[in-house]
XYZ file of C-alpha atoms in Angstrom:
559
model
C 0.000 0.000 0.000
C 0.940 3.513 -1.059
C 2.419 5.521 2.524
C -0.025 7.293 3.637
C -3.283 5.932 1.702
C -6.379 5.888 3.262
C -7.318 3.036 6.289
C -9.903 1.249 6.299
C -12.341 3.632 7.986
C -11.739 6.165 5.663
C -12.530 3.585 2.615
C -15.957 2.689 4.867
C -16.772 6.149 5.149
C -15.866 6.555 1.656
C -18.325 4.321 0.527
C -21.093 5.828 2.915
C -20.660 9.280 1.209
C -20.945 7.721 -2.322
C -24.341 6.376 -1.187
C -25.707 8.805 1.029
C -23.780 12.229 0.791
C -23.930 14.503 3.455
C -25.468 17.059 1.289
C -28.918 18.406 2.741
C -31.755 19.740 0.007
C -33.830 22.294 1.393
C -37.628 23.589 -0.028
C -36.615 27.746 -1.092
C -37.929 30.270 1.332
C -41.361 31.049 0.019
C -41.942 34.295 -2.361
C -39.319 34.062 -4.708
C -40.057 35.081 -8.080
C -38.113 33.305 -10.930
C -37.886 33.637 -14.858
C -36.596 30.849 -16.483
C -34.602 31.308 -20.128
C -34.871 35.001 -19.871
C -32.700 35.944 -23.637
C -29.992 38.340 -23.403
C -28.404 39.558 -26.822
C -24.804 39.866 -26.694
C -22.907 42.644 -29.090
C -22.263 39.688 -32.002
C -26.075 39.066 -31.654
C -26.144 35.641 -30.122
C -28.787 35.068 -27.607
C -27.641 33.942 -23.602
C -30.494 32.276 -21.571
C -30.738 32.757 -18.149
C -32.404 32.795 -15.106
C -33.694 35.419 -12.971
C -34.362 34.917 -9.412
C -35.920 38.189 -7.638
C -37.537 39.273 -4.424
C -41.153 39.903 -4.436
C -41.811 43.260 -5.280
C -40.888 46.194 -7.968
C -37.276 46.741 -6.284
C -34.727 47.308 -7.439
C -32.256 45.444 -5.876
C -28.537 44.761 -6.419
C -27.678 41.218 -8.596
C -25.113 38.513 -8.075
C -24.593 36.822 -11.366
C -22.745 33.688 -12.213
C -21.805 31.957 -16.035
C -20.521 28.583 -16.160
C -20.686 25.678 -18.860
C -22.442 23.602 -16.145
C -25.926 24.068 -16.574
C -28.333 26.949 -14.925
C -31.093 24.239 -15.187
C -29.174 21.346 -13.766
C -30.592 21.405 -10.049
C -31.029 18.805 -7.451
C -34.317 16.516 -8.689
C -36.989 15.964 -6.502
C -37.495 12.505 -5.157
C -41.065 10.292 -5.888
C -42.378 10.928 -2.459
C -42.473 14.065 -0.364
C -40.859 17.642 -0.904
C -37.617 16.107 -0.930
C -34.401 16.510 -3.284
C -31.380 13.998 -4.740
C -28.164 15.757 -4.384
C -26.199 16.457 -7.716
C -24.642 13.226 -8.560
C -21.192 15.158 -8.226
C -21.562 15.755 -4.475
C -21.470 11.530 -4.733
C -18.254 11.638 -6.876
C -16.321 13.898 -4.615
C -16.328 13.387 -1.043
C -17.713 15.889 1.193
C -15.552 16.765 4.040
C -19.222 17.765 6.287
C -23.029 18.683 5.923
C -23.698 21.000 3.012
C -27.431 22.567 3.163
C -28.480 24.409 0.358
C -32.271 25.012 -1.869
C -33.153 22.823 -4.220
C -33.004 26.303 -6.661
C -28.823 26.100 -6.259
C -26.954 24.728 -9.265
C -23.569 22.920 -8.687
C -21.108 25.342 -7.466
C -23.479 28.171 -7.714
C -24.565 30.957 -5.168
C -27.561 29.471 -3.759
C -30.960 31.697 -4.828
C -32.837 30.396 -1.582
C -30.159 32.273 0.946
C -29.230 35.288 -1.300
C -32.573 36.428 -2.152
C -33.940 36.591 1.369
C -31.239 39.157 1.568
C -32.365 41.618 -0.480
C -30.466 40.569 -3.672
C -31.499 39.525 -7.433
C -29.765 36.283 -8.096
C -28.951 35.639 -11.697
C -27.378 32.153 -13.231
C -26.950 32.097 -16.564
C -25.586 29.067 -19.783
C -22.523 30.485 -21.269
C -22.328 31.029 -25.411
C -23.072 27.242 -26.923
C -23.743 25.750 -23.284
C -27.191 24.287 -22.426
C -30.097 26.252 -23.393
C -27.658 29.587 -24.843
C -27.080 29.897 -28.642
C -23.953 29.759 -30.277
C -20.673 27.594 -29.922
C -18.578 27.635 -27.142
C -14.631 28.237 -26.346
C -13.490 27.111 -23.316
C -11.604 29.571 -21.276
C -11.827 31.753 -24.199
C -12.204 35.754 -24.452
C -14.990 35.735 -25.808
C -16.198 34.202 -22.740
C -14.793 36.937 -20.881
C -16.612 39.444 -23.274
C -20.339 37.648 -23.517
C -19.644 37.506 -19.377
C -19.298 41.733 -19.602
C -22.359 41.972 -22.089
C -24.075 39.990 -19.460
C -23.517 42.327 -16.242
C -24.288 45.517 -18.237
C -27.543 43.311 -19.402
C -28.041 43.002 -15.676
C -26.819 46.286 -14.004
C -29.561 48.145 -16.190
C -33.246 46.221 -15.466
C -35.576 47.810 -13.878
C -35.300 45.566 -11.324
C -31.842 46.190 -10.838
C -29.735 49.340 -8.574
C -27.259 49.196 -11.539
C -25.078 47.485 -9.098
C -23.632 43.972 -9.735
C -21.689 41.555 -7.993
C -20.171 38.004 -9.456
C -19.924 35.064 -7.200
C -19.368 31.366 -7.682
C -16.939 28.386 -7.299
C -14.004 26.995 -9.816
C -15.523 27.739 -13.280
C -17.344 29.948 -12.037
C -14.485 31.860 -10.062
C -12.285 31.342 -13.355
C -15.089 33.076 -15.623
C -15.041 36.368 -12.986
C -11.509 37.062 -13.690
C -12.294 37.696 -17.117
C -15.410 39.573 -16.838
C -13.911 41.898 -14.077
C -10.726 42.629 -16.203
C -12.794 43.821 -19.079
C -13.885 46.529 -16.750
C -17.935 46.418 -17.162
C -18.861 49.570 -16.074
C -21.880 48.311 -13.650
C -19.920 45.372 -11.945
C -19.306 46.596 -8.174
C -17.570 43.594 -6.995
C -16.123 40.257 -7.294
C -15.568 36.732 -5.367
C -13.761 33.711 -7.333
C -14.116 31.649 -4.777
C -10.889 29.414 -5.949
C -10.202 29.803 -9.142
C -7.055 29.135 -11.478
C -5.853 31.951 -13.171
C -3.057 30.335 -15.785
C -4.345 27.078 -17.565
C -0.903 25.722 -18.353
C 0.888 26.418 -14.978
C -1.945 26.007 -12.731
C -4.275 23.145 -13.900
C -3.630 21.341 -17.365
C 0.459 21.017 -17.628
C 1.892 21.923 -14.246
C 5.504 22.698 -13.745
C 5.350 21.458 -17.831
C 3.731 17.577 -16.521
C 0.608 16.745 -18.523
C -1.953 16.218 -16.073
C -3.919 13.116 -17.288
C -6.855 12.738 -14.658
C -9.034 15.447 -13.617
C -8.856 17.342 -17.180
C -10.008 14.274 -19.478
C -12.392 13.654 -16.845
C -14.098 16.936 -16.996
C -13.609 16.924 -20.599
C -15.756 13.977 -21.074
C -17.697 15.228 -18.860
C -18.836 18.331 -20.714
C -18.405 16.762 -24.638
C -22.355 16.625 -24.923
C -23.527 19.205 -22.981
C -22.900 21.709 -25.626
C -21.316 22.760 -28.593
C -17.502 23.332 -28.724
C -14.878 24.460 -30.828
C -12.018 22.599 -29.897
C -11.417 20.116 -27.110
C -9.360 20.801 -24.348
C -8.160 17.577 -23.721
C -6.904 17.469 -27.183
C -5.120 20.774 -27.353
C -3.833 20.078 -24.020
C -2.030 16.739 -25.229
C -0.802 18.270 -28.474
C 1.311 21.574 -27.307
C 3.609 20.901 -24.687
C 5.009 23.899 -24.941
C 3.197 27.333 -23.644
C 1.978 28.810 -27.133
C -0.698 31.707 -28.569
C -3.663 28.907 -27.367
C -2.428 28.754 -24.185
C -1.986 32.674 -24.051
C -4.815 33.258 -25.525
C -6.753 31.434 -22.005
C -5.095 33.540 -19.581
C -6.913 36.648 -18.646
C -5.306 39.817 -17.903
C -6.193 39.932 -14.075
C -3.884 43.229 -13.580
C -6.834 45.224 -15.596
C -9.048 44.073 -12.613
C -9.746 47.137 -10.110
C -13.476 46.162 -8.951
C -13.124 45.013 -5.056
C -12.410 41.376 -4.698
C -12.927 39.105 -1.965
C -11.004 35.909 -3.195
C -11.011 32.373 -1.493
C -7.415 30.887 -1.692
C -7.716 27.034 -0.547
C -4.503 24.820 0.840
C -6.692 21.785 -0.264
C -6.874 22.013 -3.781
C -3.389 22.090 -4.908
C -4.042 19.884 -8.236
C -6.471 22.532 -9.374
C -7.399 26.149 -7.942
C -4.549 26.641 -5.171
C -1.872 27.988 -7.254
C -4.225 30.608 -9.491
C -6.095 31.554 -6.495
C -3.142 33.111 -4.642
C -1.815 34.841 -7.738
C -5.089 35.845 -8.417
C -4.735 38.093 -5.052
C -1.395 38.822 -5.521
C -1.915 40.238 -9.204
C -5.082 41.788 -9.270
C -4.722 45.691 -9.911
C -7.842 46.205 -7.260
C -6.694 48.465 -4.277
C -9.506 46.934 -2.491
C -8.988 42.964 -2.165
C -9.195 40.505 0.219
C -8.208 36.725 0.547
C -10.199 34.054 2.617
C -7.993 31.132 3.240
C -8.717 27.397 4.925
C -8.026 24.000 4.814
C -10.744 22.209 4.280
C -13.280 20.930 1.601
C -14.176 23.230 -1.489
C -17.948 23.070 -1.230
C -18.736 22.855 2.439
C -16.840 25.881 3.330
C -18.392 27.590 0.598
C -21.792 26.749 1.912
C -20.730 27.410 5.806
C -22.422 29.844 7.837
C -19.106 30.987 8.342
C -17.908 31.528 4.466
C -21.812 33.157 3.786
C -21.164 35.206 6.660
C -17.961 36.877 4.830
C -19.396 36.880 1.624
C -22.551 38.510 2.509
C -20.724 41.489 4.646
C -18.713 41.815 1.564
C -21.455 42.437 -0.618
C -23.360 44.431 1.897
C -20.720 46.815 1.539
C -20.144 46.927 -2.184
C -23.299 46.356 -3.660
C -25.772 48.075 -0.718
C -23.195 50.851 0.270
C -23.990 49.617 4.289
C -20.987 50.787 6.259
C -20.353 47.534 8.327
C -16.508 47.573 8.957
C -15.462 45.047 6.312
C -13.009 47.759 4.924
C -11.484 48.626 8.413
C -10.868 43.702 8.129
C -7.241 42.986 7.512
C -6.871 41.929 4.064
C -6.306 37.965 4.898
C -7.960 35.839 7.340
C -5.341 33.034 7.662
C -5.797 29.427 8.672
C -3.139 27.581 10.004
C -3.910 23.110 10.865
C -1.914 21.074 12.569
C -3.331 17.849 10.784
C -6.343 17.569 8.473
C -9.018 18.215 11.194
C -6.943 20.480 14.053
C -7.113 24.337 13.392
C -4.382 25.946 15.347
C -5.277 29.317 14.583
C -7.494 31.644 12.641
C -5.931 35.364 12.602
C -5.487 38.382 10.554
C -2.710 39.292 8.038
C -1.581 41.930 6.084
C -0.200 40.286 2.556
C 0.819 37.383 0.936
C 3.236 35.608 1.512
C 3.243 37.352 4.942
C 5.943 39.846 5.157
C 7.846 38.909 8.114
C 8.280 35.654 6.720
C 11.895 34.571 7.480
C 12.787 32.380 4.074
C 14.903 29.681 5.638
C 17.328 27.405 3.546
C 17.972 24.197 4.596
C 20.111 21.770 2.631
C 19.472 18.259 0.985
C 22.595 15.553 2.005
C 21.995 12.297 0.098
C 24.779 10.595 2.210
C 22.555 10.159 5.210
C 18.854 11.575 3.797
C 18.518 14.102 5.774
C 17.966 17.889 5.348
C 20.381 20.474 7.676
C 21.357 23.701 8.016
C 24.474 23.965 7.117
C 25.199 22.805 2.895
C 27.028 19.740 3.387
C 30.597 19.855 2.800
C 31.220 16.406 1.535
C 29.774 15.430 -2.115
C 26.880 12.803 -2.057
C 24.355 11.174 -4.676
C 21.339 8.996 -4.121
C 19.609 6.862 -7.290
C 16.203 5.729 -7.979
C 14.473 4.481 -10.851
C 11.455 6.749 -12.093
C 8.903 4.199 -12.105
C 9.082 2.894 -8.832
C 11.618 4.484 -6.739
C 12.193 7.584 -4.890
C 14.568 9.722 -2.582
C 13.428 11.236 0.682
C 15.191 13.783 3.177
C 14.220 14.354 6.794
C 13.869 17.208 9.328
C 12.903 16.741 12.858
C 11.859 20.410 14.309
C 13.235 20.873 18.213
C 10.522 23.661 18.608
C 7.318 24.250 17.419
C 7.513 25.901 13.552
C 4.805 27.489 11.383
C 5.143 26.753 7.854
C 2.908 29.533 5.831
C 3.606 30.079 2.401
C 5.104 28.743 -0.568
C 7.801 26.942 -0.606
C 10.769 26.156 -3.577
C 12.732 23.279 -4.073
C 16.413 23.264 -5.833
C 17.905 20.060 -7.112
C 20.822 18.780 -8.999
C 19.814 16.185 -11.154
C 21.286 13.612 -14.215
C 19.575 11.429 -15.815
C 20.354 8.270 -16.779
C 19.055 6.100 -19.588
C 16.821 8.709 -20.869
C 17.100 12.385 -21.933
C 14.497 13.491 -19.312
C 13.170 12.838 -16.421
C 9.603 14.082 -14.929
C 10.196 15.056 -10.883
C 7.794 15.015 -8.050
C 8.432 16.583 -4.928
C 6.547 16.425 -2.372
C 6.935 18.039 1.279
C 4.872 15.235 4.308
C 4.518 15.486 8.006
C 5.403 12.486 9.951
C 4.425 12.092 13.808
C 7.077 9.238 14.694
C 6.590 7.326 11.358
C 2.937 8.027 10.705
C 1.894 10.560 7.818
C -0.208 13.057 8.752
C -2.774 14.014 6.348
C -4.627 17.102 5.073
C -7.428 17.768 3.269
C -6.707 17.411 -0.373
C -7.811 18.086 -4.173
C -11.252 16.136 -4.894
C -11.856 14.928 -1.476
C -8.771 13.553 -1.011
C -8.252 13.235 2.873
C -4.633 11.935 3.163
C -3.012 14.839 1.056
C 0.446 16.070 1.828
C 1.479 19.204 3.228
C 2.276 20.498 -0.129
C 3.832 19.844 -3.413
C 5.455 20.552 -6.661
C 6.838 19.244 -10.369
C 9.080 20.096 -12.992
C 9.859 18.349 -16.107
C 13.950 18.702 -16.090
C 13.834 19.410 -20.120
C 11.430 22.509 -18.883
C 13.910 23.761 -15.939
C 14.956 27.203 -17.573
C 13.942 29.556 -15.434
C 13.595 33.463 -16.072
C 15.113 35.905 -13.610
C 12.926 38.451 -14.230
C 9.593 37.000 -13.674
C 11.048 34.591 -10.631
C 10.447 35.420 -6.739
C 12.660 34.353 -4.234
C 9.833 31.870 -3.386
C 8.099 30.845 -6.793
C 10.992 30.018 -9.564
C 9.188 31.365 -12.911
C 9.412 29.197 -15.851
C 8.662 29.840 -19.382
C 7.610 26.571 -20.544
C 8.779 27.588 -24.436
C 12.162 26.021 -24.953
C 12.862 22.449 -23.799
C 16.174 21.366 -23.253
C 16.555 17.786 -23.129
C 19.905 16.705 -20.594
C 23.023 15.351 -21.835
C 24.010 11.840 -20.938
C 26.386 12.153 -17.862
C 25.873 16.000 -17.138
C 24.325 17.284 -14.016
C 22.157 20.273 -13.963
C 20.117 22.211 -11.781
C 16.210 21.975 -11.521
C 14.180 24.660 -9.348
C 10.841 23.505 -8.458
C 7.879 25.738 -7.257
C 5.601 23.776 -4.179
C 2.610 25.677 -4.396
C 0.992 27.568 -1.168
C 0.498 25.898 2.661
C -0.241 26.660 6.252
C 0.755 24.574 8.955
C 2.079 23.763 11.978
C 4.967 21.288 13.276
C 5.458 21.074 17.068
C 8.723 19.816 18.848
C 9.477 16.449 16.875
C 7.542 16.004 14.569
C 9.643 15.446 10.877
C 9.150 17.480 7.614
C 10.428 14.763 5.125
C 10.759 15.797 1.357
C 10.046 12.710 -1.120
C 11.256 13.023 -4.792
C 10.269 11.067 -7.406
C 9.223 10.310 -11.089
C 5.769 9.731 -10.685
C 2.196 11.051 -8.573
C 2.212 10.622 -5.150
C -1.263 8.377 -5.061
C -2.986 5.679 -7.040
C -6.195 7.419 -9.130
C -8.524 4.475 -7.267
C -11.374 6.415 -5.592
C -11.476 4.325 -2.564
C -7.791 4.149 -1.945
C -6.555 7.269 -3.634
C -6.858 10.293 -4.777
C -9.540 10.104 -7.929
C -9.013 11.844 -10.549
C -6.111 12.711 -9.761
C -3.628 11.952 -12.005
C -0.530 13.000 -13.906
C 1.484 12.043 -17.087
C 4.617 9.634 -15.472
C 8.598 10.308 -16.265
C 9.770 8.373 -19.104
C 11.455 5.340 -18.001
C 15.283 5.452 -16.688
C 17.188 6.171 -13.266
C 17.363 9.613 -11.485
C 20.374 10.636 -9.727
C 20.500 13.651 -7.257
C 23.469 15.150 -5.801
C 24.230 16.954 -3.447
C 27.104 18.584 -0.611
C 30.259 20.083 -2.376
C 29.122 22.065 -5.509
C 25.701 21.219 -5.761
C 23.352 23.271 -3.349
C 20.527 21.227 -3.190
C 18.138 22.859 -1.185
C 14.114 23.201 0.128
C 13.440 27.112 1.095
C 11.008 26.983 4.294
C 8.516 30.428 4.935
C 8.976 30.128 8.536
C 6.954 32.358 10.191
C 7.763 34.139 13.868
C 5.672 33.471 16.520
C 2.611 35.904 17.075
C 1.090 36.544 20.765
């Protein structure tokens, strides 16, 4: 069995929340008015369907809006007997980390009609260009996504139902499609919340660190194929160009055009999809007013918490309704730090990301006795393992107790041997004695590490320019495949954590050639899954010339 795979009581549990999901249907609150296929012309013509769900009443009120491929219609179905509701079949798929209660008028990953309305808002869901029930053909990730999604909110922002003030809100796709809208700079959007969304294709989702990702994508590919009408197919582009090119620049959105005020959910569980884009979403975004909700736990629940609604609703409040409630006196990040998967050490206030009185700490990889240190080794070392099945680990034991928050970056010195490249995992695990500790993870995955990274070694150039002390920058244009016998360096960027070691407890760092976990949903981490190294052995070296290293965002202790 794979370290650190699930026991048996998760894999029971698993199967209970395939059956019967913790996900509870509710009947709406009563009075809401809704208009189903309501056509909005875009400027090329093409008519959008969507659907309007208002307060009783003339109003106006403000709108939330969300555009996805997904489906404004698909909501949970009622059951044979009784006023009661089936769960989307995709709260089955993934597991739910704890009760989810929502209407049965909320579509999957969609603000939920049945609380916003109450509140004094027009909720509006609406079928992309060639989605569903909308005319035309779709483009994936596309700008003319980003423009129908602008034609939309000045649709919106000027009914007579409407204050002329709108607000975008929404999970993954629907987070993804608000970066584009807001950076076209509609002139009645008031406010945004992409609650975790990617913000490169390439570098955060479909061909990370240059690795084809071969689980999640084809999934949702499939997924999609007949639920509208497409240009091209992702999964197909993604497998054909490697290399960044004009289609993979032409689905990244200009968030630095984005000024609207932004209150963005950064996750540390989802770093095979939204984690990465997320916290470069924040980073980037040209808003002077922008704020970044962080946790560790599962995607949907937390959106649906009292606690995430809470945030979300004194954000809009404040934008949308003008109420002067204090949200822009709120520190700009509410930080969560865990200990394990289900122990929350802290919740507090922070300034920016990654916090600036992080203290960036090298330590140094020794492959003579696997261990990481403080001090660069003076004596030369090497360790070997074979792609397919081997791997190389170095430990740390802490003597105090150490926050971890931030990202963290990984240096190695690497040949090859039998091939001309080599496909490296690395992957950074807590260890109580000899036991993994596990986090919440991508999918529903509850055994995840702390964090992790990859980097084909033909993609390691790096550019100075664009790179952070943290987050090497790569280009992903130019491979350069390594010469038999010659050792070079590869920088790897492990994407964005929060946690906690007390007094001897290990940080180990695994490298490899392959994913961490088996794609088997009961025992791993499905869908995950990613394109393997090509066969042959990997050396690393280290001590002497070679200053293999993992950089640590240490934080100091607050109180």
């Amino acid at each position: 069995m794979v370290e650190g795979s699930p026991g048996l009581g998760d894999v029971v549990r698993r199967i209970r929340g395939i059956v019967r999901p913790p996900v509870h249907i509710v009947p709406p609150p009563p009075g809401i008015e809704v208009e189903r296929d309501v056509e909005v012309p875009v400027r090329d013509g093409t008519i959008l369907r969507v659907n309007v769900h208002r307060p009783p009443g003339d109003g106006p009120w403000p709108v939330l809006m969300c555009a996805h491929p997904y489906g404004k219609d698909v909501l949970p179905k009622p059951r044979r007997r009784g006023r009661r509701w089936r769960p989307l079949k995709t709260f089955r798929l993934l597991r739910q980390t704890g009760p989810i209660t929502v209407s049965s008028l909320a579509g999957w990953e969609a603000p939920d009609p049945g609380h916003w309305v109450p509140r004094g808002y027009v909720v509006v869901n609406a079928d992309m260009r060639g989605w569903h029930r909308s005319d035309g053909v779709a483009t994936l990730l596309s700008q003319q996504e980003a423009e129908d999604y602008h034609d939309l909110i000045e649709w919106a922002g000027t009914r007579p139902w409407s204050t002329g003030r709108v607000g975008l809100n929404g999970v993954s796709y629907l987070a993804i499609s608000q970066w584009g809208a807001a950076a076209e700079r509609p002139e009645h959007l008031a406010a945004i919340c992409p609650w975790e969304g990617f913000t490169d294709v390439y570098r955060d989702f479909a061909r990370p660190g240059g690795v084809r990702e071969d689980g999640f994508l084809p999934f949702w590919s499939r997924g999609l194929r007949h639920a509208g009408r497409q240009t091209d197919d992702v999964r197909e582009q993604q497998r054909a160009r490697p290399e960044i090119d004009d289609w993979w620049w032409a689905r990244t959105r200009e968030i630095e055009y984005i000024e609207v005020p932004a209150l963005v959910c950064g996750s540390f569980s989802d770093h095979n999809l939204h984690t990465r884009g997320s916290f470069e979403g924040f980073r980037r975004i040209g808003s002077a007013h922008r704020w970044l909700y962080t946790h560790r736990d599962g995607k949907w629940a937390t959106y649906y918490s009292p606690e995430a609604l809470a945030f979300q609703e004194r954000f809009f409040a404040r934008f949308l309704k003008d109420e002067r409630n204090g949200f822009d006196d709120l520190a700009p990040i509410r930080l969560e730090v865990r200990a394990s998967r289900t122990e929350v050490v802290d919740v507090r206030a922070e300034r920016d990301w990654p916090l600036p009185d992080t203290r960036w700490t090298t330590v140094h990889l020794d492959a003579g006795d696997g261990t990481l240190r403080p001090q660069a080794p003076v004596a030369a070392a090497s360790v070997a393992f074979d792609t397919r099945r081997g791997k190389a680990t170095f430990a740390w034991t802490f003597a105090a107790d150490t926050e971890l928050t931030g990202p963290m970056a990984v240096r190695l010195h690497v040949e090859a041997r039998g091939t001309d490249d080599v496909f490296l995992f690395a992957g950074v695990r807590k260890l109580r004695g000899r036991r993994h500790v596990g986090f919440e993870g991508s999918y529903g995955f509850p055994n995840d590490l702390v964090t992790h990274g990859m980097c084909k070694a033909s993609m390691r150039r790096t550019d100075p320019d664009r790179s952070e002390t943290w987050m090497p920058w790569h280009p992903f244009t130019d491979p350069q495949p390594l010469p038999p016998g010659e050792i070079v360096p590869v920088d790897i960027e492990l994407l964005p954590s929060a946690t906690l070691f007390r007094a001897g407890e290990t940080l180990r760092l695994d490298v490899q050639g392959r994913w961490f976990w088996p794609r088997n949903p009961l025992l791993g981490q499905f869908p995950a899954r990613y394109e393997p190294s090509p066969r042959g052995t990997v050396v690393l070296h280290t001590g002497g010339s070679h200053d293999a290293s993992l950089l640590l965002p240490v934080v100091p202790p607050r109180g």
